[in-house]
Coordinates of C-alpha atoms in Angstrom, one line a residue:
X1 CA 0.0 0.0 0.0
X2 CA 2.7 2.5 0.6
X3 CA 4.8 2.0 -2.5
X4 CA 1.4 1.9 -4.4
X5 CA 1.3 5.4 -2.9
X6 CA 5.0 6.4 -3.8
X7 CA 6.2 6.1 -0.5
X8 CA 9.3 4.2 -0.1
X9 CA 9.5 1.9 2.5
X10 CA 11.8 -0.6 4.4
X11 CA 10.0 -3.8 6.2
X12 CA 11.9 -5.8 8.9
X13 CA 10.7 -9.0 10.9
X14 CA 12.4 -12.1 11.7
X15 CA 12.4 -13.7 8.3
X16 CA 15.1 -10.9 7.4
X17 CA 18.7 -11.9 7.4
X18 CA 21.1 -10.0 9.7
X19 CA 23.0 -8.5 6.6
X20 CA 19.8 -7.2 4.8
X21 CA 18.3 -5.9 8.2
X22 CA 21.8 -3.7 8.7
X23 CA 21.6 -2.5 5.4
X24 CA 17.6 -1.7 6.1
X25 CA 18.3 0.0 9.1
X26 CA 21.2 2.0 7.6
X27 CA 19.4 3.3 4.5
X28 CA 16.7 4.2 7.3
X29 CA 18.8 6.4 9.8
X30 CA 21.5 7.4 7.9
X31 CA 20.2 8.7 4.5
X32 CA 20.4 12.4 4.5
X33 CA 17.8 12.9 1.8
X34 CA 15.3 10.8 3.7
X35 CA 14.6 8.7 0.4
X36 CA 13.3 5.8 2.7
X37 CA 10.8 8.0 5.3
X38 CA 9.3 4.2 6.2
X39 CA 10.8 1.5 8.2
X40 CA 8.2 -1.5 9.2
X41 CA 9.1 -3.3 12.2
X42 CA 7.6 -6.2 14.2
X43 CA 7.5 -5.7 17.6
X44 CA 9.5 -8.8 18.5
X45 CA 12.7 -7.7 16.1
X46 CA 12.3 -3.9 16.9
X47 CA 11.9 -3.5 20.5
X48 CA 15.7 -4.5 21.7
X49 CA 18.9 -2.9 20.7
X50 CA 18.3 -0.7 18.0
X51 CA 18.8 3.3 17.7
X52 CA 16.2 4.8 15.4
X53 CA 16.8 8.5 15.9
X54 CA 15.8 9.5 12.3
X55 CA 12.1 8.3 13.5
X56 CA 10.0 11.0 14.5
X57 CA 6.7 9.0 14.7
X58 CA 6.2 5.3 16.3
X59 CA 3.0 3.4 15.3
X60 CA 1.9 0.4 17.7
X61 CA -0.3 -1.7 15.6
X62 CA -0.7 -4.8 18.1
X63 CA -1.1 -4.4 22.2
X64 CA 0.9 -6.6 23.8
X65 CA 0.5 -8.3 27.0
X66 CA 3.6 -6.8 28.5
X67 CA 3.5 -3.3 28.7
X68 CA 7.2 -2.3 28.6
X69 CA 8.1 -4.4 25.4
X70 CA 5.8 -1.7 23.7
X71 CA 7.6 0.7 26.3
X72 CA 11.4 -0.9 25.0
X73 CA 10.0 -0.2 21.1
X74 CA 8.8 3.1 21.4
X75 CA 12.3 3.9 23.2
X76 CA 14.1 2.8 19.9
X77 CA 13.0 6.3 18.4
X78 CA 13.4 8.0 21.9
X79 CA 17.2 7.8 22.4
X80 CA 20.4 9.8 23.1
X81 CA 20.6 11.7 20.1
X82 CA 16.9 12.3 18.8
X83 CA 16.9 16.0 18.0
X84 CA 13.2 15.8 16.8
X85 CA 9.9 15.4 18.7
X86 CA 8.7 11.9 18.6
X87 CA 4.9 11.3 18.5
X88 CA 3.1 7.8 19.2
X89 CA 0.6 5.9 17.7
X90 CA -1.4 3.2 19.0
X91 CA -4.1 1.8 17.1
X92 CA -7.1 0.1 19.1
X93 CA -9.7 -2.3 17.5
X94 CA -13.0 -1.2 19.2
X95 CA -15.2 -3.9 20.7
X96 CA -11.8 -6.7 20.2
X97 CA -9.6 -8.4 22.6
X98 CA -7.2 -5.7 22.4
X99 CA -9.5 -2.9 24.4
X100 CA -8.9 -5.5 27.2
X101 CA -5.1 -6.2 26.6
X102 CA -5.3 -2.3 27.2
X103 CA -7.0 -2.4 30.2
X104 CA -4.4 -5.1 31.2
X105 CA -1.5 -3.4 30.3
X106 CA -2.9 -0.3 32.6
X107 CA -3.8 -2.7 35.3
X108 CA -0.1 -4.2 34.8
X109 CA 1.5 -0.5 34.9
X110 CA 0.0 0.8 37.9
X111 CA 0.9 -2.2 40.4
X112 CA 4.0 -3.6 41.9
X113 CA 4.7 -7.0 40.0
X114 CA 6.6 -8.5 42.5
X115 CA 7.1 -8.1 46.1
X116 CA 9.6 -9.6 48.2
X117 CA 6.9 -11.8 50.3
X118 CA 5.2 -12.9 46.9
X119 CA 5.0 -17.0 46.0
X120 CA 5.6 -17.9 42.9
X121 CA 1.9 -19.7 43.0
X122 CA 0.4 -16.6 43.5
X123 CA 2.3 -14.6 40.4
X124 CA 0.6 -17.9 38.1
X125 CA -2.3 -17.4 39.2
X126 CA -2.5 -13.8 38.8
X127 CA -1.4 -14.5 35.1
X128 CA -4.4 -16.8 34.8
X129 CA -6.6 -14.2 36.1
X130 CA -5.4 -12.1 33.6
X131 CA -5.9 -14.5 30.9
X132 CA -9.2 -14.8 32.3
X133 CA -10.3 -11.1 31.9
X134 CA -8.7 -10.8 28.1
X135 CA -11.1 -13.8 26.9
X136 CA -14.2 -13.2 29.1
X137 CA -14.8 -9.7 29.0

């Protein structure tokens, strides 16, 4: 859809080798005339160990259970060296499991995970009851 559109684009996901994803990346933050304005990232491959500086926007397409891998992606563009303001994205699915993988991931922000006292019993069954909620409501 975007190169229909004349946008140029770079996609990167697992299926990528390392050498193509390093050249990806490279014609992505380092090209001066900002040919390539477009770099596609799964979650998974673009949430750990990358600098993307020459992003100024981050688009979360899929909630995900754990709130600070979306938290370790959108840091990719929010690094030592951005000179640009960074906006976010995150697209929702009204009436879908996702509204309640939201509600989760607030839930999930606002308490303690772990305490010293806690049993490891009690941390499976709070991920249970979190499973729980997702499906049922």
């Amino acid at each position: 859809m975007l190169t229909e559109n004349g946008i140029q684009c770079r996609r990167i996901d697992g299926r990528i080798s390392i050498s193509d994803r390093t050249e990806r990346l490279s014609e992505f933050q380092f090209d001066p005339d900002n040919r390539i304005p477009v770099l596609l990232l799964s979650i998974e491959t673009g949430a750990v160990g990358l600098t993307l500086t020459a992003a100024d926007r981050v688009h979360i397409v899929e909630p995900q259970w754990n709130p600070s891998v979306e938290q370790q992606a959108i840091g990719r563009a929010l690094r030592i060296g951005q000179t640009r303001k960074v906006t976010i994205i995150k697209y929702i699915v009204q009436n879908t499991v996702e509204e309640n993988i939201v509600t989760l991931q607030k839930k999930k922000s606002g308490l303690a995970k772990f305490s010293l006292d806690s049993r490891a019993e009690d941390t499976q069954n709070e991920g249970l009851d979190d499973l729980k909620f997702v499906l049922d409501n």
